PDB file of C-alpha atoms and ligand atoms in Angstrom:
ATOM      1  CA  UNK A   1      13.255  -4.833  25.752  1.00  0.00           C
ATOM      2  CA  UNK A   2      14.414  -6.349  22.452  1.00  0.00           C
ATOM      3  CA  UNK A   3      12.070  -8.952  21.088  1.00  0.00           C
ATOM      4  CA  UNK A   4       8.992  -7.840  22.985  1.00  0.00           C
ATOM      5  CA  UNK A   5       7.528  -6.368  19.833  1.00  0.00           C
ATOM      6  CA  UNK A   6       7.530  -9.731  18.045  1.00  0.00           C
ATOM      7  CA  UNK A   7       4.712 -12.236  18.346  1.00  0.00           C
ATOM      8  CA  UNK A   8       5.763 -15.567  16.880  1.00  0.00           C
ATOM      9  CA  UNK A   9       2.854 -17.797  15.814  1.00  0.00           C
ATOM     10  CA  UNK A  10       4.799 -20.220  13.613  1.00  0.00           C
ATOM     11  CA  UNK A  11       8.450 -21.186  13.835  1.00  0.00           C
ATOM     12  CA  UNK A  12       8.960 -20.047  10.241  1.00  0.00           C
ATOM     13  CA  UNK A  13       8.593 -16.473  11.522  1.00  0.00           C
ATOM     14  CA  UNK A  14      11.602 -16.891  13.810  1.00  0.00           C
ATOM     15  CA  UNK A  15      13.735 -17.190  10.678  1.00  0.00           C
ATOM     16  CA  UNK A  16      12.227 -14.090   9.084  1.00  0.00           C
ATOM     17  CA  UNK A  17      13.012 -11.713  11.935  1.00  0.00           C
ATOM     18  CA  UNK A  18      16.158 -10.539  13.641  1.00  0.00           C
ATOM     19  CA  UNK A  19      15.316 -10.978  17.328  1.00  0.00           C
ATOM     20  CA  UNK A  20      17.682  -8.259  18.542  1.00  0.00           C
ATOM     21  CA  UNK A  21      16.258  -5.610  16.236  1.00  0.00           C
ATOM     22  CA  UNK A  22      14.160  -2.850  17.687  1.00  0.00           C
ATOM     23  CA  UNK A  23      11.651  -0.744  15.841  1.00  0.00           C
ATOM     24  CA  UNK A  24      13.127   2.665  15.060  1.00  0.00           C
ATOM     25  CA  UNK A  25      10.801   5.656  15.071  1.00  0.00           C
ATOM     26  CA  UNK A  26      12.171   7.725  12.191  1.00  0.00           C
ATOM     27  CA  UNK A  27       9.697  10.583  12.398  1.00  0.00           C
ATOM     28  CA  UNK A  28       6.594  11.595  14.279  1.00  0.00           C
ATOM     29  CA  UNK A  29       4.066  14.394  13.937  1.00  0.00           C
ATOM     30  CA  UNK A  30       1.658  13.203  11.272  1.00  0.00           C
ATOM     31  CA  UNK A  31      -2.072  12.577  11.432  1.00  0.00           C
ATOM     32  CA  UNK A  32      -2.421   9.562   9.133  1.00  0.00           C
ATOM     33  CA  UNK A  33       0.721   8.156   7.569  1.00  0.00           C
ATOM     34  CA  UNK A  34       0.273   6.155   4.361  1.00  0.00           C
ATOM     35  CA  UNK A  35       1.752   5.441   0.983  1.00  0.00           C
ATOM     36  CA  UNK A  36       5.461   4.690   1.547  1.00  0.00           C
ATOM     37  CA  UNK A  37       7.694   4.307  -1.538  1.00  0.00           C
ATOM     38  CA  UNK A  38      11.449   3.788  -1.380  1.00  0.00           C
ATOM     39  CA  UNK A  39      13.806   5.208  -4.020  1.00  0.00           C
ATOM     40  CA  UNK A  40      16.880   2.961  -4.107  1.00  0.00           C
ATOM     41  CA  UNK A  41      18.775   5.339  -6.406  1.00  0.00           C
ATOM     42  CA  UNK A  42      18.532   8.338  -4.105  1.00  0.00           C
ATOM     43  CA  UNK A  43      18.237   6.345  -0.877  1.00  0.00           C
ATOM     44  CA  UNK A  44      15.155   8.167   0.307  1.00  0.00           C
ATOM     45  CA  UNK A  45      11.574   7.335   1.081  1.00  0.00           C
ATOM     46  CA  UNK A  46       8.442   9.362   0.465  1.00  0.00           C
ATOM     47  CA  UNK A  47       5.153   8.862   2.239  1.00  0.00           C
ATOM     48  CA  UNK A  48       1.818  10.603   2.688  1.00  0.00           C
ATOM     49  CA  UNK A  49       0.351  12.422   5.659  1.00  0.00           C
ATOM     50  CA  UNK A  50      -3.099  12.433   4.148  1.00  0.00           C
ATOM     51  CA  UNK A  51      -5.178  14.786   6.366  1.00  0.00           C
ATOM     52  CA  UNK A  52      -2.342  17.327   6.388  1.00  0.00           C
ATOM     53  CA  UNK A  53      -2.321  17.243   2.597  1.00  0.00           C
ATOM     54  CA  UNK A  54       1.399  16.661   2.307  1.00  0.00           C
ATOM     55  CA  UNK A  55       3.996  14.206   1.071  1.00  0.00           C
ATOM     56  CA  UNK A  56       7.083  13.884   3.257  1.00  0.00           C
ATOM     57  CA  UNK A  57      10.554  12.699   2.338  1.00  0.00           C
ATOM     58  CA  UNK A  58      12.973  10.880   4.659  1.00  0.00           C
ATOM     59  CA  UNK A  59      16.634  10.817   3.656  1.00  0.00           C
ATOM     60  CA  UNK A  60      18.337   7.548   4.526  1.00  0.00           C
ATOM     61  CA  UNK A  61      21.859   8.982   4.710  1.00  0.00           C
ATOM     62  CA  UNK A  62      21.115  11.894   7.033  1.00  0.00           C
ATOM     63  CA  UNK A  63      17.857  10.843   8.643  1.00  0.00           C
ATOM     64  CA  UNK A  64      16.425  14.261   7.802  1.00  0.00           C
ATOM     65  CA  UNK A  65      12.764  14.664   6.934  1.00  0.00           C
ATOM     66  CA  UNK A  66      11.475  17.456   4.723  1.00  0.00           C
ATOM     67  CA  UNK A  67       8.381  18.341   2.769  1.00  0.00           C
ATOM     68  CA  UNK A  68       8.310  16.674  -0.643  1.00  0.00           C
ATOM     69  CA  UNK A  69       5.074  18.386  -1.673  1.00  0.00           C
ATOM     70  CA  UNK A  70       2.385  20.419   0.104  1.00  0.00           C
ATOM     71  CA  UNK A  71      -0.384  20.865  -0.794  1.00  0.00           C
ATOM     72  CA  UNK A  72      -0.505  17.714  -2.867  1.00  0.00           C
ATOM     73  CA  UNK A  73      -4.231  17.035  -3.384  1.00  0.00           C
ATOM     74  CA  UNK A  74      -4.190  14.558  -0.486  1.00  0.00           C
ATOM     75  CA  UNK A  75      -2.011  11.800  -1.845  1.00  0.00           C
ATOM     76  CA  UNK A  76      -2.532   8.332  -0.438  1.00  0.00           C
ATOM     77  CA  UNK A  77      -0.632   5.366  -1.942  1.00  0.00           C
ATOM     78  CA  UNK A  78       2.625   5.604  -3.877  1.00  0.00           C
ATOM     79  CA  UNK A  79       4.700   3.233  -5.931  1.00  0.00           C
ATOM     80  CA  UNK A  80       7.412   3.418  -8.585  1.00  0.00           C
ATOM     81  CA  UNK A  81       6.967   2.463 -12.213  1.00  0.00           C
ATOM     82  CA  UNK A  82       9.442   0.451 -14.280  1.00  0.00           C
ATOM     83  CA  UNK A  83      11.466   3.596 -15.021  1.00  0.00           C
ATOM     84  CA  UNK A  84      11.622   4.624 -11.372  1.00  0.00           C
ATOM     85  CA  UNK A  85       9.050   7.406 -11.698  1.00  0.00           C
ATOM     86  CA  UNK A  86       6.757   8.086  -8.763  1.00  0.00           C
ATOM     87  CA  UNK A  87       3.146   6.986  -9.196  1.00  0.00           C
ATOM     88  CA  UNK A  88       0.695   8.717  -6.835  1.00  0.00           C
ATOM     89  CA  UNK A  89      -2.882   7.998  -5.807  1.00  0.00           C
ATOM     90  CA  UNK A  90      -4.571  11.347  -5.188  1.00  0.00           C
ATOM     91  CA  UNK A  91      -7.693  11.602  -3.040  1.00  0.00           C
ATOM     92  CA  UNK A  92      -8.553  15.218  -3.766  1.00  0.00           C
ATOM     93  CA  UNK A  93      -7.338  14.932  -7.326  1.00  0.00           C
ATOM     94  CA  UNK A  94      -9.450  11.761  -7.619  1.00  0.00           C
ATOM     95  CA  UNK A  95      -6.810  10.416  -9.932  1.00  0.00           C
ATOM     96  CA  UNK A  96      -3.656   8.385 -10.409  1.00  0.00           C
ATOM     97  CA  UNK A  97      -0.760  10.569 -11.500  1.00  0.00           C
ATOM     98  CA  UNK A  98       2.890  10.187 -12.491  1.00  0.00           C
ATOM     99  CA  UNK A  99       5.843  12.458 -11.793  1.00  0.00           C
ATOM    100  CA  UNK A 100       7.911  12.883 -14.927  1.00  0.00           C
ATOM    101  CA  UNK A 101      11.677  13.224 -14.892  1.00  0.00           C
ATOM    102  CA  UNK A 102      11.351  16.890 -15.953  1.00  0.00           C
ATOM    103  CA  UNK A 103       9.263  17.614 -12.851  1.00  0.00           C
ATOM    104  CA  UNK A 104       5.900  17.823 -14.594  1.00  0.00           C
ATOM    105  CA  UNK A 105       2.949  15.658 -13.602  1.00  0.00           C
ATOM    106  CA  UNK A 106       0.802  13.506 -15.868  1.00  0.00           C
ATOM    107  CA  UNK A 107      -2.718  12.364 -14.963  1.00  0.00           C
ATOM    108  CA  UNK A 108      -2.956   8.685 -15.885  1.00  0.00           C
ATOM    109  CA  UNK A 109      -6.527   7.998 -14.777  1.00  0.00           C
ATOM    110  CA  UNK A 110      -9.282  10.189 -13.346  1.00  0.00           C
ATOM    111  CA  UNK A 111     -12.438   8.607 -14.754  1.00  0.00           C
ATOM    112  CA  UNK A 112     -13.918   5.372 -15.965  1.00  0.00           C
ATOM    113  CA  UNK A 113     -16.646   5.223 -18.614  1.00  0.00           C
ATOM    114  CA  UNK A 114     -17.173   8.970 -18.364  1.00  0.00           C
ATOM    115  CA  UNK A 115     -17.631   9.105 -14.590  1.00  0.00           C
ATOM    116  CA  UNK A 116     -15.101  10.381 -12.081  1.00  0.00           C
ATOM    117  CA  UNK A 117     -13.198   7.899  -9.965  1.00  0.00           C
ATOM    118  CA  UNK A 118     -13.911   7.878  -6.224  1.00  0.00           C
ATOM    119  CA  UNK A 119     -10.466   8.407  -4.669  1.00  0.00           C
ATOM    120  CA  UNK A 120      -7.620   6.132  -5.768  1.00  0.00           C
ATOM    121  CA  UNK A 121      -6.011   4.594  -2.708  1.00  0.00           C
ATOM    122  CA  UNK A 122      -3.106   2.340  -3.630  1.00  0.00           C
ATOM    123  CA  UNK A 123      -1.330   1.210  -6.784  1.00  0.00           C
ATOM    124  CA  UNK A 124       1.012  -1.489  -8.012  1.00  0.00           C
ATOM    125  CA  UNK A 125       2.969  -1.751 -11.268  1.00  0.00           C
ATOM    126  CA  UNK A 126       3.150  -5.029 -13.189  1.00  0.00           C
ATOM    127  CA  UNK A 127       6.212  -6.083 -15.192  1.00  0.00           C
ATOM    128  CA  UNK A 128       4.419  -5.219 -18.446  1.00  0.00           C
ATOM    129  CA  UNK A 129       4.198  -1.602 -17.304  1.00  0.00           C
ATOM    130  CA  UNK A 130       0.488  -1.661 -16.513  1.00  0.00           C
ATOM    131  CA  UNK A 131      -0.659   0.062 -13.326  1.00  0.00           C
ATOM    132  CA  UNK A 132      -3.320  -1.541 -11.156  1.00  0.00           C
ATOM    133  CA  UNK A 133      -5.078   0.564  -8.527  1.00  0.00           C
ATOM    134  CA  UNK A 134      -7.898   0.443  -6.013  1.00  0.00           C
ATOM    135  CA  UNK A 135     -10.661   3.044  -5.819  1.00  0.00           C
ATOM    136  CA  UNK A 136     -12.498   3.019  -2.478  1.00  0.00           C
ATOM    137  CA  UNK A 137     -14.527   6.009  -1.314  1.00  0.00           C
ATOM    138  CA  UNK A 138     -12.475   7.250   1.659  1.00  0.00           C
ATOM    139  CA  UNK A 139     -11.281  10.415  -0.063  1.00  0.00           C
ATOM    140  CA  UNK A 140     -14.801  11.613  -0.890  1.00  0.00           C
ATOM    141  CA  UNK A 141     -16.595  10.458   2.273  1.00  0.00           C
ATOM    142  CA  UNK A 142     -15.681  13.666   4.130  1.00  0.00           C
ATOM    143  CA  UNK A 143     -13.407  16.690   3.879  1.00  0.00           C
ATOM    144  CA  UNK A 144     -10.747  15.083   6.112  1.00  0.00           C
ATOM    145  CA  UNK A 145      -8.788  13.175   3.464  1.00  0.00           C
ATOM    146  CA  UNK A 146     -10.011  14.986   0.356  1.00  0.00           C
ATOM    147  CA  UNK A 147     -13.186  16.788  -0.695  1.00  0.00           C
ATOM    148  CA  UNK A 148     -16.570  15.312   0.220  1.00  0.00           C
ATOM    149  CA  UNK A 149     -18.511  14.470  -2.926  1.00  0.00           C
ATOM    150  CA  UNK A 150     -21.141  12.018  -4.156  1.00  0.00           C
ATOM    151  CA  UNK A 151     -19.853   8.816  -5.668  1.00  0.00           C
ATOM    152  CA  UNK A 152     -20.201   8.726  -9.453  1.00  0.00           C
ATOM    153  CA  UNK A 153     -19.122   5.122  -9.941  1.00  0.00           C
ATOM    154  CA  UNK A 154     -21.582   2.345  -9.032  1.00  0.00           C
ATOM    155  CA  UNK A 155     -19.270   1.040  -6.322  1.00  0.00           C
ATOM    156  CA  UNK A 156     -15.674   0.709  -5.182  1.00  0.00           C
ATOM    157  CA  UNK A 157     -13.589  -1.296  -7.590  1.00  0.00           C
ATOM    158  CA  UNK A 158     -10.109  -2.142  -8.865  1.00  0.00           C
ATOM    159  CA  UNK A 159      -8.827  -0.860 -12.200  1.00  0.00           C
ATOM    160  CA  UNK A 160      -5.949  -1.435 -14.598  1.00  0.00           C
ATOM    161  CA  UNK A 161      -4.223   1.228 -16.672  1.00  0.00           C
ATOM    162  CA  UNK A 162      -2.752  -0.290 -19.813  1.00  0.00           C
ATOM    163  CA  UNK A 163       0.554   1.151 -21.084  1.00  0.00           C
ATOM    164  CA  UNK A 164      -1.557   2.498 -23.984  1.00  0.00           C
ATOM    165  CA  UNK A 165      -3.576   4.513 -21.460  1.00  0.00           C
ATOM    166  CA  UNK A 166      -6.750   2.424 -21.723  1.00  0.00           C
ATOM    167  CA  UNK A 167      -8.465   1.775 -18.400  1.00  0.00           C
ATOM    168  CA  UNK A 168     -10.374  -1.394 -17.558  1.00  0.00           C
ATOM    169  CA  UNK A 169     -12.195  -2.501 -14.428  1.00  0.00           C
ATOM    170  CA  UNK A 170     -10.650  -5.745 -13.164  1.00  0.00           C
ATOM    171  CA  UNK A 171     -12.431  -6.344  -9.823  1.00  0.00           C
ATOM    172  CA  UNK A 172     -16.040  -5.463  -9.032  1.00  0.00           C
ATOM    173  CA  UNK A 173     -16.944  -7.734  -6.112  1.00  0.00           C
ATOM    174  CA  UNK A 174     -15.331  -5.912  -3.186  1.00  0.00           C
ATOM    175  CA  UNK A 175     -16.695  -3.421  -0.650  1.00  0.00           C
ATOM    176  CA  UNK A 176     -13.676  -1.127  -0.172  1.00  0.00           C
ATOM    177  CA  UNK A 177     -10.631  -2.412  -2.064  1.00  0.00           C
ATOM    178  CA  UNK A 178      -7.492  -0.978  -0.533  1.00  0.00           C
ATOM    179  CA  UNK A 179      -3.886  -2.286  -0.576  1.00  0.00           C
ATOM    180  CA  UNK A 180      -2.849  -4.572  -3.422  1.00  0.00           C
ATOM    181  CA  UNK A 181       0.182  -6.507  -4.644  1.00  0.00           C
ATOM    182  CA  UNK A 182       1.105  -9.243  -7.098  1.00  0.00           C
ATOM    183  CA  UNK A 183       2.734 -12.541  -6.261  1.00  0.00           C
ATOM    184  CA  UNK A 184       6.349 -12.752  -7.462  1.00  0.00           C
ATOM    185  CA  UNK A 185       5.379 -14.638 -10.612  1.00  0.00           C
ATOM    186  CA  UNK A 186       2.424 -12.298 -11.178  1.00  0.00           C
ATOM    187  CA  UNK A 187      -0.056 -15.151 -11.401  1.00  0.00           C
ATOM    188  CA  UNK A 188      -2.017 -13.837  -8.407  1.00  0.00           C
ATOM    189  CA  UNK A 189      -3.233 -10.373  -7.432  1.00  0.00           C
ATOM    190  CA  UNK A 190      -3.872  -9.892  -3.718  1.00  0.00           C
ATOM    191  CA  UNK A 191      -6.270  -7.120  -2.674  1.00  0.00           C
ATOM    192  CA  UNK A 192      -7.195  -6.026   0.858  1.00  0.00           C
ATOM    193  CA  UNK A 193     -10.811  -5.184   1.637  1.00  0.00           C
ATOM    194  CA  UNK A 194     -11.388  -2.592   4.375  1.00  0.00           C
ATOM    195  CA  UNK A 195     -15.126  -2.619   3.752  1.00  0.00           C
ATOM    196  CA  UNK A 196     -15.881  -3.075   7.448  1.00  0.00           C
ATOM    197  CA  UNK A 197     -15.626   0.715   7.784  1.00  0.00           C
ATOM    198  CA  UNK A 198     -18.887   1.023   5.838  1.00  0.00           C
ATOM    199  CA  UNK A 199     -20.367  -2.485   5.862  1.00  0.00           C
ATOM    200  CA  UNK A 200     -20.283  -4.075   9.360  1.00  0.00           C
ATOM    201  CA  UNK A 201     -20.654  -7.585   7.948  1.00  0.00           C
ATOM    202  CA  UNK A 202     -17.566  -7.299   5.760  1.00  0.00           C
ATOM    203  CA  UNK A 203     -14.785  -9.225   7.491  1.00  0.00           C
ATOM    204  CA  UNK A 204     -11.350  -7.537   7.277  1.00  0.00           C
ATOM    205  CA  UNK A 205      -9.427  -9.598   4.772  1.00  0.00           C
ATOM    206  CA  UNK A 206      -7.115 -10.001   1.837  1.00  0.00           C
ATOM    207  CA  UNK A 207      -8.595 -11.631  -1.249  1.00  0.00           C
ATOM    208  CA  UNK A 208      -6.718 -13.320  -4.067  1.00  0.00           C
ATOM    209  CA  UNK A 209      -7.504 -13.269  -7.771  1.00  0.00           C
ATOM    210  CA  UNK A 210      -5.836 -15.410 -10.447  1.00  0.00           C
ATOM    211  CA  UNK A 211      -4.302 -13.413 -13.283  1.00  0.00           C
ATOM    212  CA  UNK A 212      -5.557 -14.863 -16.564  1.00  0.00           C
ATOM    213  CA  UNK A 213      -3.374 -15.842 -19.505  1.00  0.00           C
ATOM    214  CA  UNK A 214      -3.813 -12.430 -21.158  1.00  0.00           C
ATOM    215  CA  UNK A 215      -1.998 -10.916 -18.172  1.00  0.00           C
ATOM    216  CA  UNK A 216      -4.585  -8.151 -18.098  1.00  0.00           C
ATOM    217  CA  UNK A 217      -7.703  -9.646 -16.535  1.00  0.00           C
ATOM    218  CA  UNK A 218      -8.565 -11.676 -13.470  1.00  0.00           C
ATOM    219  CA  UNK A 219     -10.479 -14.833 -12.728  1.00  0.00           C
ATOM    220  CA  UNK A 220     -12.943 -15.218  -9.821  1.00  0.00           C
ATOM    221  CA  UNK A 221     -11.488 -14.148  -6.483  1.00  0.00           C
ATOM    222  CA  UNK A 222     -11.578 -15.862  -3.118  1.00  0.00           C
ATOM    223  CA  UNK A 223     -10.901 -14.814   0.434  1.00  0.00           C
ATOM    224  CA  UNK A 224      -7.275 -15.536   1.335  1.00  0.00           C
ATOM    225  CA  UNK A 225      -6.679 -14.399   4.919  1.00  0.00           C
ATOM    226  CA  UNK A 226      -8.677 -12.626   7.641  1.00  0.00           C
ATOM    227  CA  UNK A 227      -7.457 -10.160  10.240  1.00  0.00           C
ATOM    228  CA  UNK A 228      -7.734 -10.841  13.960  1.00  0.00           C
ATOM    229  CA  UNK A 229      -6.825  -7.237  14.816  1.00  0.00           C
ATOM    230  CA  UNK A 230      -8.207  -4.274  12.926  1.00  0.00           C
ATOM    231  CA  UNK A 231      -8.074  -3.860   9.182  1.00  0.00           C
ATOM    232  CA  UNK A 232      -5.578  -4.911   6.540  1.00  0.00           C
ATOM    233  CA  UNK A 233      -4.738  -1.808   4.524  1.00  0.00           C
ATOM    234  CA  UNK A 234      -1.506  -1.619   2.489  1.00  0.00           C
ATOM    235  CA  UNK A 235       0.908  -4.555   2.244  1.00  0.00           C
ATOM    236  CA  UNK A 236       3.968  -5.863   0.410  1.00  0.00           C
ATOM    237  CA  UNK A 237       5.466  -9.278  -0.401  1.00  0.00           C
ATOM    238  CA  UNK A 238       8.978 -10.543   0.138  1.00  0.00           C
ATOM    239  CA  UNK A 239      10.930 -12.646  -2.331  1.00  0.00           C
ATOM    240  CA  UNK A 240       9.713 -15.868  -0.679  1.00  0.00           C
ATOM    241  CA  UNK A 241       6.095 -14.934  -1.191  1.00  0.00           C
ATOM    242  CA  UNK A 242       5.355 -14.014   2.407  1.00  0.00           C
ATOM    243  CA  UNK A 243       2.861 -11.173   2.815  1.00  0.00           C
ATOM    244  CA  UNK A 244       3.746  -8.372   5.247  1.00  0.00           C
ATOM    245  CA  UNK A 245       0.567  -6.480   5.882  1.00  0.00           C
ATOM    246  CA  UNK A 246      -0.576  -3.514   7.906  1.00  0.00           C
ATOM    247  CA  UNK A 247      -3.082  -4.248  10.677  1.00  0.00           C
ATOM    248  CA  UNK A 248      -4.603  -2.686  13.771  1.00  0.00           C
ATOM    249  CA  UNK A 249      -1.894  -3.898  16.150  1.00  0.00           C
ATOM    250  CA  UNK A 250       1.160  -3.738  13.900  1.00  0.00           C
ATOM    251  CA  UNK A 251       2.380  -5.736  10.923  1.00  0.00           C
ATOM    252  CA  UNK A 252       1.139  -9.277  10.297  1.00  0.00           C
ATOM    253  CA  UNK A 253       3.223 -11.726   8.279  1.00  0.00           C
ATOM    254  CA  UNK A 254       1.461 -14.484   6.338  1.00  0.00           C
ATOM    255  CA  UNK A 255       3.071 -17.411   4.513  1.00  0.00           C
ATOM    256  CA  UNK A 256       2.072 -18.042   0.890  1.00  0.00           C
ATOM    257  CA  UNK A 257      -0.202 -20.806   2.197  1.00  0.00           C
ATOM    258  CA  UNK A 258      -2.152 -18.267   4.262  1.00  0.00           C
ATOM    259  CA  UNK A 259      -0.809 -19.258   7.697  1.00  0.00           C
ATOM    260  CA  UNK A 260      -0.237 -16.325  10.051  1.00  0.00           C
ATOM    261  CA  UNK A 261       3.457 -16.651  10.883  1.00  0.00           C
ATOM    262  CA  UNK A 262       3.706 -13.800  13.336  1.00  0.00           C
ATOM    263  CA  UNK A 263       3.384 -10.117  14.054  1.00  0.00           C
ATOM    264  CA  UNK A 264       5.517  -7.055  14.597  1.00  0.00           C
ATOM    265  CA  UNK A 265       3.584  -5.202  17.258  1.00  0.00           C
ATOM    266  CA  UNK A 266       3.221  -1.418  17.390  1.00  0.00           C
ATOM    267  CA  UNK A 267       1.321   0.931  19.692  1.00  0.00           C
ATOM    268  CA  UNK A 268      -0.310   2.718  16.762  1.00  0.00           C
ATOM    269  CA  UNK A 269      -2.474   1.441  13.926  1.00  0.00           C
ATOM    270  CA  UNK A 270      -0.439   0.594  10.837  1.00  0.00           C
ATOM    271  CA  UNK A 271      -1.783   1.687   7.443  1.00  0.00           C
ATOM    272  CA  UNK A 272       0.962   0.596   5.078  1.00  0.00           C
ATOM    273  CA  UNK A 273       4.487  -0.790   4.729  1.00  0.00           C
ATOM    274  CA  UNK A 274       7.225  -1.103   2.121  1.00  0.00           C
ATOM    275  CA  UNK A 275      10.677  -2.622   1.859  1.00  0.00           C
ATOM    276  CA  UNK A 276      13.779  -0.547   1.243  1.00  0.00           C
ATOM    277  CA  UNK A 277      17.365  -0.010   2.254  1.00  0.00           C
ATOM    278  CA  UNK A 278      20.490  -1.170   0.432  1.00  0.00           C
ATOM    279  CA  UNK A 279      19.590  -4.829   0.871  1.00  0.00           C
ATOM    280  CA  UNK A 280      15.845  -4.270   0.576  1.00  0.00           C
ATOM    281  CA  UNK A 281      15.551  -5.904   3.994  1.00  0.00           C
ATOM    282  CA  UNK A 282      14.435  -2.827   5.904  1.00  0.00           C
ATOM    283  CA  UNK A 283      10.695  -2.743   6.466  1.00  0.00           C
ATOM    284  CA  UNK A 284       9.282   0.792   6.598  1.00  0.00           C
ATOM    285  CA  UNK A 285       6.071   1.131   8.554  1.00  0.00           C
ATOM    286  CA  UNK A 286       3.521   3.954   8.292  1.00  0.00           C
ATOM    287  CA  UNK A 287       1.820   3.878  11.691  1.00  0.00           C
ATOM    288  CA  UNK A 288      -0.733   6.672  12.210  1.00  0.00           C
ATOM    289  CA  UNK A 289       1.430   9.588  13.424  1.00  0.00           C
ATOM    290  CA  UNK A 290       4.812   7.987  12.776  1.00  0.00           C
ATOM    291  CA  UNK A 291       7.213   6.570  10.223  1.00  0.00           C
ATOM    292  CA  UNK A 292       9.069   3.577  11.654  1.00  0.00           C
ATOM    293  CA  UNK A 293      11.432   0.912  10.377  1.00  0.00           C
ATOM    294  CA  UNK A 294      12.863  -2.408  11.361  1.00  0.00           C
ATOM    295  CA  UNK A 295      15.379  -4.669   9.647  1.00  0.00           C
ATOM    296  CA  UNK A 296      14.126  -8.184   8.973  1.00  0.00           C
ATOM    297  CA  UNK A 297      15.631 -11.364   7.556  1.00  0.00           C
ATOM    298  CA  UNK A 298      13.641 -11.092   4.337  1.00  0.00           C
ATOM    299  CA  UNK A 299      13.931  -9.050   1.163  1.00  0.00           C
ATOM    300  CA  UNK A 300      11.088  -7.179  -0.435  1.00  0.00           C
ATOM    301  CA  UNK A 301      10.041  -7.848  -3.991  1.00  0.00           C
ATOM    302  CA  UNK A 302      10.959  -5.068  -6.382  1.00  0.00           C
TER     303      UNK A 302
HETATM  304 MG1   MG B   1      -4.598   2.202   1.742  1.00  0.00          MG
END
């Protein structure tokens, strides 16, 4: 029945959804869907099916799904850079890479201070062209989502790749940093912590860090919001600053002030989301075995 998949906690959420809209299941058959990225130019979306070591592509015009790349070194998160090139977080490659317009691939980061990264998970591009990414250990914990290997870094952190290629560590106080996104004015970086998978006392949450005046480093972080259902993994913001985040029971929507406005409920765990479509008001949802979408009354940030 239309509307049953919405849980409204605050009346502001009623204005952000379209009550008659159902969730469309666009594709099923994956093991762990992640890393959606929408290409407005070509009207298609790519996403990862991590344990099956493949990137899939959904065509918006035809609805067809095909293999974008397999094997792919167990990609996880994707995003686009300022020139529209695909940026990939590779578990098995233990790197962040970029697809060039000639079809070749460039490794942007695979180590920090001489030691290999763990397994880059998600990335975001800032307006200055820098790429910020998280590096939890999920891709080296077992052979399911990459190759099991000992951790070389002293923990799981967040890094920044300068347009010059220089890499700096920007967050070092998280357990398992995961999804991340900037506020619209880029004064705040939000980062999800899924550390509960390894540290039972680590509450599932999104933290916020002020971006300092140099635009390249962060001030002390603080917890922003906590999950009441599973873990927050990947997330995106809309143009009003609302956060649409993956969670154990669907997608949770938080206002910029941290109030939970409501949920879009699904029967599978959601790992990541992104906005797309002609009006950028279609929310794509990577939910375990499926790719889903729903139109909302909000537009995603570029
Ligand atoms: Mg993730």
